[in-house]
Coordinates of C-alpha atoms and ligand atoms in Angstrom, one line a residue:
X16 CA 52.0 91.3 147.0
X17 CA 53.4 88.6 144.5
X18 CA 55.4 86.3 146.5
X19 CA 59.0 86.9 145.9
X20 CA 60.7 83.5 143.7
X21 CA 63.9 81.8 145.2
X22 CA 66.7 80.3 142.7
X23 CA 70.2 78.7 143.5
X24 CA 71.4 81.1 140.1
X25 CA 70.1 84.0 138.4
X26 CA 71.6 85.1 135.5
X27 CA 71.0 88.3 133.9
X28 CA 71.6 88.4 130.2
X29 CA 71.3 85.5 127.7
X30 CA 74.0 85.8 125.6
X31 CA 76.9 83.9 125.3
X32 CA 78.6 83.8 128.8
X33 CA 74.7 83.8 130.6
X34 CA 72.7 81.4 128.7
X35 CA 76.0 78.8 128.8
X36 CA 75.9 79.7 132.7
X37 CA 72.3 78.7 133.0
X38 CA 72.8 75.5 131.0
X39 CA 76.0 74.5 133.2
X40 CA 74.0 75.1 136.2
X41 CA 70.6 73.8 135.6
X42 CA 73.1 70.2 134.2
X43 CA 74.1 70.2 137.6
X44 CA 71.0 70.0 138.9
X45 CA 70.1 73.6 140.3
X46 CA 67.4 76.3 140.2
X47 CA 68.5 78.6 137.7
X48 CA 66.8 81.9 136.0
X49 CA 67.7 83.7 133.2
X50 CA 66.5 87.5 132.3
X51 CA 67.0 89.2 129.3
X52 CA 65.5 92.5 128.3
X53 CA 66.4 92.3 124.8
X54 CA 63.6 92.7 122.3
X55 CA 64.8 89.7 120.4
X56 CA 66.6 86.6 122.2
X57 CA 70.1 85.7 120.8
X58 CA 72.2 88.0 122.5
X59 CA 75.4 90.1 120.6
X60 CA 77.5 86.9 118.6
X61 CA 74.8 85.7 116.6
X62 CA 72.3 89.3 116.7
X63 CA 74.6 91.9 115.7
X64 CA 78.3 90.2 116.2
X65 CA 80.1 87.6 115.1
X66 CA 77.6 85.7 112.8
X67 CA 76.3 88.5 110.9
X68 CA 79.8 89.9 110.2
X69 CA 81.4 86.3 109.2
X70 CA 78.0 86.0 107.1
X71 CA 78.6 89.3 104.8
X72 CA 82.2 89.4 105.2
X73 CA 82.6 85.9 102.9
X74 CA 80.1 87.6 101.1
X75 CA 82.7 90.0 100.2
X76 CA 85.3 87.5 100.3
X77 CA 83.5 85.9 97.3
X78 CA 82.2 89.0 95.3
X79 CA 86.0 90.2 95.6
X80 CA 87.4 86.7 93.8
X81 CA 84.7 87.1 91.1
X82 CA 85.8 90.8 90.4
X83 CA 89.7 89.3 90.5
X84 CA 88.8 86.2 88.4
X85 CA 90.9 87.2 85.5
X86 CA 94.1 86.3 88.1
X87 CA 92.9 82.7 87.9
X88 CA 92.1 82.6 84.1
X89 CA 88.3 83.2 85.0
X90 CA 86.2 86.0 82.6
X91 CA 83.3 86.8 85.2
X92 CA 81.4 90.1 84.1
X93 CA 78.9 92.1 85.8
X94 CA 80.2 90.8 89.1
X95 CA 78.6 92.9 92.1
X96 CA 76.6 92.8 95.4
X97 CA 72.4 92.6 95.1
X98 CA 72.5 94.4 98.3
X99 CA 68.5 93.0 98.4
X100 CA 70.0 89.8 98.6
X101 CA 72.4 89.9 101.0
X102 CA 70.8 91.6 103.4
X103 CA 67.6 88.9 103.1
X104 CA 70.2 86.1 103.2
X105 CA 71.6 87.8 106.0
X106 CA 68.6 87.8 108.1
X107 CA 67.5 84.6 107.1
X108 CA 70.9 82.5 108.5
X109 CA 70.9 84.3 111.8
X110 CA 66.8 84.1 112.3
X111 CA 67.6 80.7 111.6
X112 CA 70.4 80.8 114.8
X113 CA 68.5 83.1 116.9
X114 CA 65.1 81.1 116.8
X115 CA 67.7 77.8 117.6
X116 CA 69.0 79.9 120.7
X117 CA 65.4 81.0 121.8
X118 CA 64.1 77.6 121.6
X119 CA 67.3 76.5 124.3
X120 CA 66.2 79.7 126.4
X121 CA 62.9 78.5 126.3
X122 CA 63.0 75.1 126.6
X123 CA 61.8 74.6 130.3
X124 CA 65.7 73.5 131.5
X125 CA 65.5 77.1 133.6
X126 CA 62.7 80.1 133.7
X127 CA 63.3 82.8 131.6
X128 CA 62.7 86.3 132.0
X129 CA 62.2 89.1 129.3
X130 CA 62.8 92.3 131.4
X131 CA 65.9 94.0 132.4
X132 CA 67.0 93.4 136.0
X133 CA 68.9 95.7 138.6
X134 CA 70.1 94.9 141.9
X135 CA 68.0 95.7 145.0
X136 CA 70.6 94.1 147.4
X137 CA 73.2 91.3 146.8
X138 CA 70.5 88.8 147.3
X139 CA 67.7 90.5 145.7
X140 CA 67.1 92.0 141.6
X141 CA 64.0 93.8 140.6
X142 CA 63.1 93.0 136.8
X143 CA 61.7 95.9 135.2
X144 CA 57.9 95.0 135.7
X145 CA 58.3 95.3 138.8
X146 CA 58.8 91.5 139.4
X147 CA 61.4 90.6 142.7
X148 CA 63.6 87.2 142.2
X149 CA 66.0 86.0 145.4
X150 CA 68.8 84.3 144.4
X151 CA 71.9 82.8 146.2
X152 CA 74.4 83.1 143.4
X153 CA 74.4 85.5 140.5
X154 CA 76.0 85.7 137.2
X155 CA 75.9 89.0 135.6
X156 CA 76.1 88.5 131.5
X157 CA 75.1 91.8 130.5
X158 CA 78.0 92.3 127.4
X159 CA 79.2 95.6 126.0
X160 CA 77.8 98.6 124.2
X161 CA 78.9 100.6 121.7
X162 CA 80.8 103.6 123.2
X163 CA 81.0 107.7 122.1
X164 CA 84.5 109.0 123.1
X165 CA 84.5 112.7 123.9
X166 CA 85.1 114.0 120.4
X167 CA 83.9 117.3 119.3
X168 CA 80.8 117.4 117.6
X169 CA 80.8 113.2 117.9
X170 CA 77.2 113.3 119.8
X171 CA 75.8 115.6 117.6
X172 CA 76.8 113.9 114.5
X173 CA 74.5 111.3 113.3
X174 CA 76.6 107.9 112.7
X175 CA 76.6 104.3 112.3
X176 CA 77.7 101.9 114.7
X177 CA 78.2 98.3 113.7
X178 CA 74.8 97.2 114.5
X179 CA 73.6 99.0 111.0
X180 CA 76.7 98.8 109.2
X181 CA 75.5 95.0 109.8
X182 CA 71.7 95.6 108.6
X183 CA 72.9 97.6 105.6
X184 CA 70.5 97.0 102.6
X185 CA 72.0 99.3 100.2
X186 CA 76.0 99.9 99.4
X187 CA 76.3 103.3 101.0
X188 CA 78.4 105.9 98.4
X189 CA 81.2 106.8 100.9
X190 CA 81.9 105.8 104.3
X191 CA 84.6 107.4 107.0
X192 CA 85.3 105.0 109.8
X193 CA 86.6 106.1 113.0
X194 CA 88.9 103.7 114.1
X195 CA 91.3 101.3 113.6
X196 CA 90.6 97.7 115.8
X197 CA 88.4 94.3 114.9
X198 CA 85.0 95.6 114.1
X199 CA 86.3 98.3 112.5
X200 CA 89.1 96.7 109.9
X201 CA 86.7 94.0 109.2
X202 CA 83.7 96.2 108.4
X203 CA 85.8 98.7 106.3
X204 CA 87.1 95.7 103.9
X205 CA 83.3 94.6 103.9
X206 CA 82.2 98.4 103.1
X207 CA 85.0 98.3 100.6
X208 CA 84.2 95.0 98.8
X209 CA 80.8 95.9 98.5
X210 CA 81.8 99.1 96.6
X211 CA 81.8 101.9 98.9
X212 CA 84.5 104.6 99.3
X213 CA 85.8 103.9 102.2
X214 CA 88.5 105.9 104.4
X215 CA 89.5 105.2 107.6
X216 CA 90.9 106.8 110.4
X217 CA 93.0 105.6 113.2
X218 CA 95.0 107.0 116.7
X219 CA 97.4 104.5 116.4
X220 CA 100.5 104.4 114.2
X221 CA 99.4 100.9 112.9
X222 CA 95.5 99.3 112.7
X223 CA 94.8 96.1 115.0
X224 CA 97.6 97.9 117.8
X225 CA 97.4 94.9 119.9
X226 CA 98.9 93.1 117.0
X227 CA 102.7 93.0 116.4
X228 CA 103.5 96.1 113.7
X229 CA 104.4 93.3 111.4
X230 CA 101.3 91.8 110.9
X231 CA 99.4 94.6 110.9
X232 CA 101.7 96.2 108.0
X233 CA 100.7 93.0 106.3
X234 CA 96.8 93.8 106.5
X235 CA 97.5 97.6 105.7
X236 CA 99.3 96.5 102.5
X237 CA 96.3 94.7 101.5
X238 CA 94.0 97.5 102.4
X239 CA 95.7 100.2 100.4
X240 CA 95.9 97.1 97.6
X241 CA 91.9 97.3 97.9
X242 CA 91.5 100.8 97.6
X243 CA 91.0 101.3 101.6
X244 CA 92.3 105.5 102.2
X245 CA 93.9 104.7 105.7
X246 CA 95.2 107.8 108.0
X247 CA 97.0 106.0 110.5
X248 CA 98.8 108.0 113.7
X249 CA 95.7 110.6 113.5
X250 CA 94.6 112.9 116.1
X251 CA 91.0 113.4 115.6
X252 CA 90.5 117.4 115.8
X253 CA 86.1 117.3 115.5
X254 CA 83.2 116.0 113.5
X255 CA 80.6 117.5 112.1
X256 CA 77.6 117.6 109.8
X257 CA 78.4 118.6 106.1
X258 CA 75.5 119.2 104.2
X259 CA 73.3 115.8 104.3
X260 CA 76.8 113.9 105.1
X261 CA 79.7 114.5 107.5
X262 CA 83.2 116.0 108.0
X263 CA 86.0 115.3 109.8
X264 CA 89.2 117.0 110.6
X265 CA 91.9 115.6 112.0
X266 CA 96.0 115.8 112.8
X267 CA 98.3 113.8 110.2
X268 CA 102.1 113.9 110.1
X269 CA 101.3 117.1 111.7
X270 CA 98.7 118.5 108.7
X271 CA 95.2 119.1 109.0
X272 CA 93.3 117.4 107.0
X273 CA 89.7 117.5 106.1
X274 CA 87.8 114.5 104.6
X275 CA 84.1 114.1 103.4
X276 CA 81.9 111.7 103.2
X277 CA 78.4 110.4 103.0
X278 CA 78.0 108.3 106.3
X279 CA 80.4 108.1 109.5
X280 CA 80.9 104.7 111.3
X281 CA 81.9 104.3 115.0
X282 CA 83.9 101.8 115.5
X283 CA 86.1 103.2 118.6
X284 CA 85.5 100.4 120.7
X285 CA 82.9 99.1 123.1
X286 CA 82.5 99.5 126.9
X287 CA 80.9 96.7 129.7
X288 CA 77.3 97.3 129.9
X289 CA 76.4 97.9 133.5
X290 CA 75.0 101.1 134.1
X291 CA 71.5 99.6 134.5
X292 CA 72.3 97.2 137.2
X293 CA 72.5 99.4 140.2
X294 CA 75.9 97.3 141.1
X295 CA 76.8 99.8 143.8
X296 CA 72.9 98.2 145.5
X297 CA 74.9 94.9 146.2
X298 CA 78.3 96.4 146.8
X299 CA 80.0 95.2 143.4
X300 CA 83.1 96.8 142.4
X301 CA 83.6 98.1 139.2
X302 CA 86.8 99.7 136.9
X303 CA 86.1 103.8 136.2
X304 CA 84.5 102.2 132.6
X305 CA 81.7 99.7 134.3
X306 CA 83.7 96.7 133.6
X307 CA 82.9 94.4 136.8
X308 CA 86.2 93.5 138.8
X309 CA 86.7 89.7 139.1
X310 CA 89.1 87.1 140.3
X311 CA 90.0 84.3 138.4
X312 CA 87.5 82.5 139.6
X313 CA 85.0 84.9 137.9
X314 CA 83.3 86.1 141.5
X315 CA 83.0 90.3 141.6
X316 CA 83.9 91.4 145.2
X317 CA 80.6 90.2 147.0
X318 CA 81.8 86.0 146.0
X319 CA 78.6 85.0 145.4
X320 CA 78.2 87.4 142.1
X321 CA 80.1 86.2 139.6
X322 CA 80.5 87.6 136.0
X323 CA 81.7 86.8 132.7
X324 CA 82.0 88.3 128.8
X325 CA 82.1 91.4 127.6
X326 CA 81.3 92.9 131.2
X327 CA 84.2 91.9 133.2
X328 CA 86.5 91.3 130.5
X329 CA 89.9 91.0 129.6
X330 CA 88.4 90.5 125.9
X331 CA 85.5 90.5 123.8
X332 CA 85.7 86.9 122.4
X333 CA 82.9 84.7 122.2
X334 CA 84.4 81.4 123.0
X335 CA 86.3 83.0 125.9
X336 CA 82.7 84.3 127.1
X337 CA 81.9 80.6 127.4
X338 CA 84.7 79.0 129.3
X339 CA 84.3 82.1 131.6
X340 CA 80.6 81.4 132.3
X341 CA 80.9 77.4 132.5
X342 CA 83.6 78.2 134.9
X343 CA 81.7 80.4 137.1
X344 CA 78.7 78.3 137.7
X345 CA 80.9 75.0 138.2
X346 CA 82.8 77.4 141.3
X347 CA 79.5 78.4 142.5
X348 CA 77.9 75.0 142.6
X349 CA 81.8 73.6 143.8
X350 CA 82.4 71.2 141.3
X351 CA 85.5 69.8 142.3
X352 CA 89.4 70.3 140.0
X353 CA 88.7 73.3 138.4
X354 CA 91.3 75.6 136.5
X355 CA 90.7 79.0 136.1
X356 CA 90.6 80.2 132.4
X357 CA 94.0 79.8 131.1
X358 CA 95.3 83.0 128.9
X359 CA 98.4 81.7 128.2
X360 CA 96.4 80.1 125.7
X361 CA 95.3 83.0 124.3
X362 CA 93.5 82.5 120.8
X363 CA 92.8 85.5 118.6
X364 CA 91.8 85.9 115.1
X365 CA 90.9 88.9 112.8
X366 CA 88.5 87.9 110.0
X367 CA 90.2 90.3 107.5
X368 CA 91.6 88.8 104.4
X369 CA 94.4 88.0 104.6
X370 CA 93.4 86.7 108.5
X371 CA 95.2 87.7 110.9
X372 CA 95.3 84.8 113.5
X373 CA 97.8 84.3 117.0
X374 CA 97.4 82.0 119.7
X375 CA 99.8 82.6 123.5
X376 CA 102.4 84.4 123.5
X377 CA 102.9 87.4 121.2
X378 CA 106.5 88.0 120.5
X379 CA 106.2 91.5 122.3
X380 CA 104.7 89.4 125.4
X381 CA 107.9 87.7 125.2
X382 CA 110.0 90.1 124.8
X383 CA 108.9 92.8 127.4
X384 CA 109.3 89.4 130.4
X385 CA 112.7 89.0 128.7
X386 CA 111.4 85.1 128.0
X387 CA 114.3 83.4 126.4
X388 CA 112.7 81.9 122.9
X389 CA 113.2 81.0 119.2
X390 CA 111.3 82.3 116.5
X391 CA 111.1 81.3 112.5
X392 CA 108.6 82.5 110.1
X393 CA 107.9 81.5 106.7
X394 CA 106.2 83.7 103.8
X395 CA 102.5 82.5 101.8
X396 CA 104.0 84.0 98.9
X397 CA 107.1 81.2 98.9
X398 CA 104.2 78.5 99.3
X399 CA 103.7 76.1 96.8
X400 CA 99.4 75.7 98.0
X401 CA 98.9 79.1 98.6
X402 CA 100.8 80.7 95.1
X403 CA 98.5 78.7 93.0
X404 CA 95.7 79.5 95.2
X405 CA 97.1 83.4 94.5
X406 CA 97.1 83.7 98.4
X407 CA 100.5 85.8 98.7
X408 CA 100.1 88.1 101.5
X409 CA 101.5 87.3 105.0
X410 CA 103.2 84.7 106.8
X411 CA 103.2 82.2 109.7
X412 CA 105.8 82.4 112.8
X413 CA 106.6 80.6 115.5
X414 CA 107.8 81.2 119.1
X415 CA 109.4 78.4 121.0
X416 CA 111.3 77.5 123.8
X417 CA 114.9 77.3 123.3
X418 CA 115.7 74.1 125.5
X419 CA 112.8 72.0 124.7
X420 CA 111.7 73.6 121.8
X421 CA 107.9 73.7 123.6
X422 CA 105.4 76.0 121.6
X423 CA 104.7 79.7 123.3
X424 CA 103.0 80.9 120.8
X425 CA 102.1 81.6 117.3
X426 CA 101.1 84.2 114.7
X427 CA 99.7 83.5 111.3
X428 CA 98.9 86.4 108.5
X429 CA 97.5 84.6 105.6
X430 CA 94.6 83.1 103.9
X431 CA 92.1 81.1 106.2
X432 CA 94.5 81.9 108.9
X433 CA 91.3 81.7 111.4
X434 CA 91.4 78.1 110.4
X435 CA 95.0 77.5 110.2
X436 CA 95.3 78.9 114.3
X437 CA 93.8 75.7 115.4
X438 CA 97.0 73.4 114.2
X439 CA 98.3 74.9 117.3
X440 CA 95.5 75.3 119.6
X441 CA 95.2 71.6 120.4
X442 CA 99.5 71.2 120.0
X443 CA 100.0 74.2 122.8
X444 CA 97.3 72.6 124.6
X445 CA 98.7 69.4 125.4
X446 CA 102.4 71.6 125.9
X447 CA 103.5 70.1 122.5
X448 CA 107.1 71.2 121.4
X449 CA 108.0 71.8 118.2
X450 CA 109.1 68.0 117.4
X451 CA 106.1 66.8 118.5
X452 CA 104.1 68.7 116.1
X453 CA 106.6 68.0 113.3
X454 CA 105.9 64.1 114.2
X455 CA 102.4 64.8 113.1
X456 CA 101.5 64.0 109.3
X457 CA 100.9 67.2 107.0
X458 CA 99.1 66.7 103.7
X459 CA 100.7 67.8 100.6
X460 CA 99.6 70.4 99.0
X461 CA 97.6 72.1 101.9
X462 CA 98.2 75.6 103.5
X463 CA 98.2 74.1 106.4
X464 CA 102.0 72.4 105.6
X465 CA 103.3 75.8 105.3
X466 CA 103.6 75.9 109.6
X467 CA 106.3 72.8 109.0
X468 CA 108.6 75.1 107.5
X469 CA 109.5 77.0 110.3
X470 CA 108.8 74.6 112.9
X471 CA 112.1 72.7 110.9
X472 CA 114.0 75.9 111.3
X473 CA 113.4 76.2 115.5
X474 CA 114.0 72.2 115.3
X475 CA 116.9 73.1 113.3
X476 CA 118.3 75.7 115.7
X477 CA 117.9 74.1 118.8
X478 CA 120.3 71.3 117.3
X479 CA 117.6 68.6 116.2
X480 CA 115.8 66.7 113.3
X481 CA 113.6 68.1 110.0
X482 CA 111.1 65.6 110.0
X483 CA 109.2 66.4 106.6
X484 CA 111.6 67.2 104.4
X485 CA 111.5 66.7 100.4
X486 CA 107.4 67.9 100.2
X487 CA 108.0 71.7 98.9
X488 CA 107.2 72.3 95.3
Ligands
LIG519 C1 80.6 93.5 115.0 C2 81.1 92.5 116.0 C3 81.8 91.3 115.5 C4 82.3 90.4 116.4 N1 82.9 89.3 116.0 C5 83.4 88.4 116.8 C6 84.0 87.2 116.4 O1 84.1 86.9 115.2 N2 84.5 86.3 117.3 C7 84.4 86.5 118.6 O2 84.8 85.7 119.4 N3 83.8 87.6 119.1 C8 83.3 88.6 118.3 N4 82.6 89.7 118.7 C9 82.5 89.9 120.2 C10 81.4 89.0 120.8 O3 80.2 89.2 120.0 C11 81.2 89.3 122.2 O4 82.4 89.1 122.9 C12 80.1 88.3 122.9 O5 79.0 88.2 122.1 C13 79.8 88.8 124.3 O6 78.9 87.9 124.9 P1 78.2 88.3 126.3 O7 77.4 87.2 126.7 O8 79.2 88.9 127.2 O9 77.2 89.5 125.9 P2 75.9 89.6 125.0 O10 75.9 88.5 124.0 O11 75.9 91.0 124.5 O12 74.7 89.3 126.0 C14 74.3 90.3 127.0 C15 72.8 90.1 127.1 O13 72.5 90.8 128.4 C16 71.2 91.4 128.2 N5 71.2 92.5 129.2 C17 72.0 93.6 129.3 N6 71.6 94.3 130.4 C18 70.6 93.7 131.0 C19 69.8 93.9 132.2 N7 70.1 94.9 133.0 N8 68.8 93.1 132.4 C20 68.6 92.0 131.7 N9 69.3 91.7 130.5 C21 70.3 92.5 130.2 C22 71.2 91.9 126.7 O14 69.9 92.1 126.2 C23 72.0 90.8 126.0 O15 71.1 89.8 125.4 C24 82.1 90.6 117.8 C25 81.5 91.8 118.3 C26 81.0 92.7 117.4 C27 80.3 94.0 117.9

């Protein structure tokens, strides 16, 4: 019998949070394993996530200004997507970033497994050819899958999930998308851009629900500007096959309504990916969906199991993924002054255009803890940068402590707003209030001046100075 192989971590998956696990560990010295039973190395972001989707959604972006030219004085003809092309660009960039990620898997720093792994006991995994690995800490990276919500005739209907949305090498004729969150607003502008009929459908009375109504209005408005049909505050009644595409019937404003169309895309969420692992083997706890219960440390209930990402949750964010990850192998190998992953901080961006960006506190956070704060917001389309970049949609608002005028948080609708986030990330960071930030220089004409507007109105209110006054056009 093979002789079973000892490692101070194991981490099963290679995605985001487990290959930055390995790397933290096997920097600090240890024995470390990673296995991944994925046919191709790379894990979710860069495979079939975020990389891919910011790849063909500026795509879009750009196809969308060349069919709008005419705003900027601009005759462009013929402007339209060579799906041939996009798709081979497509697969070119994130070879490029898979093979870059395969390499670090490979790279000797830690052994690497290409099997899928279940527990055998809480010290023990068995890979699936047959192999038996003993380790004394565990993190479990195993990510999300796409999930099927008991709707009738869902599992019987043939339909898209993001993963070929993604690999699309033709612009489908018509598209019904079931639901209304990230993947799914950001794929249906895509679908959209690229000149499909697209309709969406949505349970909630507003797309992206865990944004305020406000800015999700904003985006709405831009969709029905676009052409996007959008049934929001739906009750979805069945699906079905409808000749060689598909029908669904559903509840609005109390109505039935039937709508047709060539392909159906899931996008009603994903759920932690744990099913294989045979937690219950090791005695790990997990919510009714799979999603592994941690502490803020990251560890499951048997301590020295830890997990991170899409798995355990709270979110699906890549960078969040990380600091979970580097966390739990610096608890498991006590590194010393550690602070747990701090949500306060909270950083969130929507890659729809306009953006739709917020970092801490959302104004509903704030309100539901009865949090004493002042808010200002200021409108793109009173902006001198962004009217002449015709970049009128949305806004950017502020939430800030009335005493001290220290930022809680921040929510920007806009153009680039995925970029303009991070003038706060670093400010809230270091606990900056809204004078220190207005201390900082702002280039004229930038978007990014825009966020100076109502940080003078909070300064304003709370009795103080206006820093940079005299730059608006
Ligand atoms: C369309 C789309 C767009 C997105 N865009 C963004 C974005 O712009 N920004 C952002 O922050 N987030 C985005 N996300 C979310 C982000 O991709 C995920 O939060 C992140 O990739 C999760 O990383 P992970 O390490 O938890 O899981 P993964 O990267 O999925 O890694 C899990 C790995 O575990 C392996 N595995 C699973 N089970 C086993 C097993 N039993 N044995 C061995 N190996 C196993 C899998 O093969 C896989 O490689 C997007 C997601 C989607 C679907």
């Amino acid at each position: 019998m093979a002789k079973i192989k000892n490692y101070d971590l194991i981490c099963i998956g290679g995605g985001s949070a487990g290959f930055n696990a390995a790397r933290v560990a096997a920097g600090l010295g240890k024995k470390v394993a990673v296995i991944d039973g994925a046919r191709q190395l790379g894990g979710l972001c860069i495979l079939r996530g975020c990389m891919p989707s910011k790849t063909l959604l500026y795509t879009a972006e750009i196809l969308h200004h060349a069919r709008h030219a005419d705003r900027f004085g601009l005759r462009v003809t013929g402007a339209r997507a060579d799906m041939a092309a996009i798709h081979a660009r497509k697969k070119r960039i994130i070879g490029d970033f898979a093979r870059y990620r395969a390499k670090a898997l490979t790279g000797g720093k830690f052994d690497l497994y290409r099997h899928n792994a279940a527990f055998l006991d809480a010290h023990t995994l068995r890979l699936s050819d047959g192999t038996e690995l003993h380790g004394k800490k565990f993190l479990i990276g195993t990510g999300s899958k796409v999930s099927v919500p008991s709707i009738p005739g869902l599992r019987e209907t043939p339909f898209w999930t993001s993963d070929e949305v993604l690999d699309l090498d033709f612009v489908p004729k018509s598209v019904i998308i079931l639901g209304g969150g990230i993947v799914a607003c950001e794929l249906a502008q895509y679908l959209n851009r690229i000149g499909a009929k697209v309709t969406l459908i949505q349970r909630s009375p507003h797309i992206l629900r865990h944004h305020s109504d406000e800015a999700s209005t904003v985006v709405q408005q831009a969709f029905a500007d676009e052409g996007i049909k959008l049934f929001a505050g739906t009750q979805l009644q069945s699906v079905g096959k409808a000749g060689r595409g598909v029908v669904v019937s559903f509840l609005h404003n109390g109505k039935r309504m039937v709508r047709r169309a060539a392909h159906l895309f899931n996008a009603l969420g994903r759920e932690p990916n744990t099913a294989g692992l045979n937690v219950a083997a090791a005695g790990i706890r997990t919510k009714p969906n799979g999603q592994i219960i941690i502490n803020r440390w990251q560890q499951s209930s048997v301590p020295h199991i830890y997990a991170a990402g899409d798995c355990s949750g709270p979110v699906e964010i890549v960078h969040v993924a990380i600091a979970q990850a580097e966390l739990a192998a610096r608890h498991a190998f006590k590194v010393k002054r550690l602070k747990p992953v701090d949500f306060s901080l909270l950083l969130n961006v929507v890659f729809t255009d306009p953006q739709l960006a917020t970092i801490g506190a959302l104004e509903s956070d704030l309100r539901e803890k009865g949090v004493k704060h002042l808010s200002a917001s200021y409108p793109f389309n009173d902006h001198g940068k962004s009217i002449l970049m015709e970049a009128n949609y949305g806004y950017v608002k502020i939430f800030a402590e009335p005493r001290r005028g220290r930022i809680l948080g921040a929510e920007i609708v806009g153009k680039d707003a995925g970029e303009l986030i991070h003038c706060f990330a670093t400010a809230m960071a270091m606990r900056a209030t809204v004078n220190d930030m207005l201390r900082a220089p702002w280039y004229h004409p930038t978007l990014a001046e825009i966020i100076t507007y109502p940080l003078e109105e909070i300064a304003g209110k709370m009795g103080g100075h206006s820093a940079v006054a005299g730059i608006r056009p």
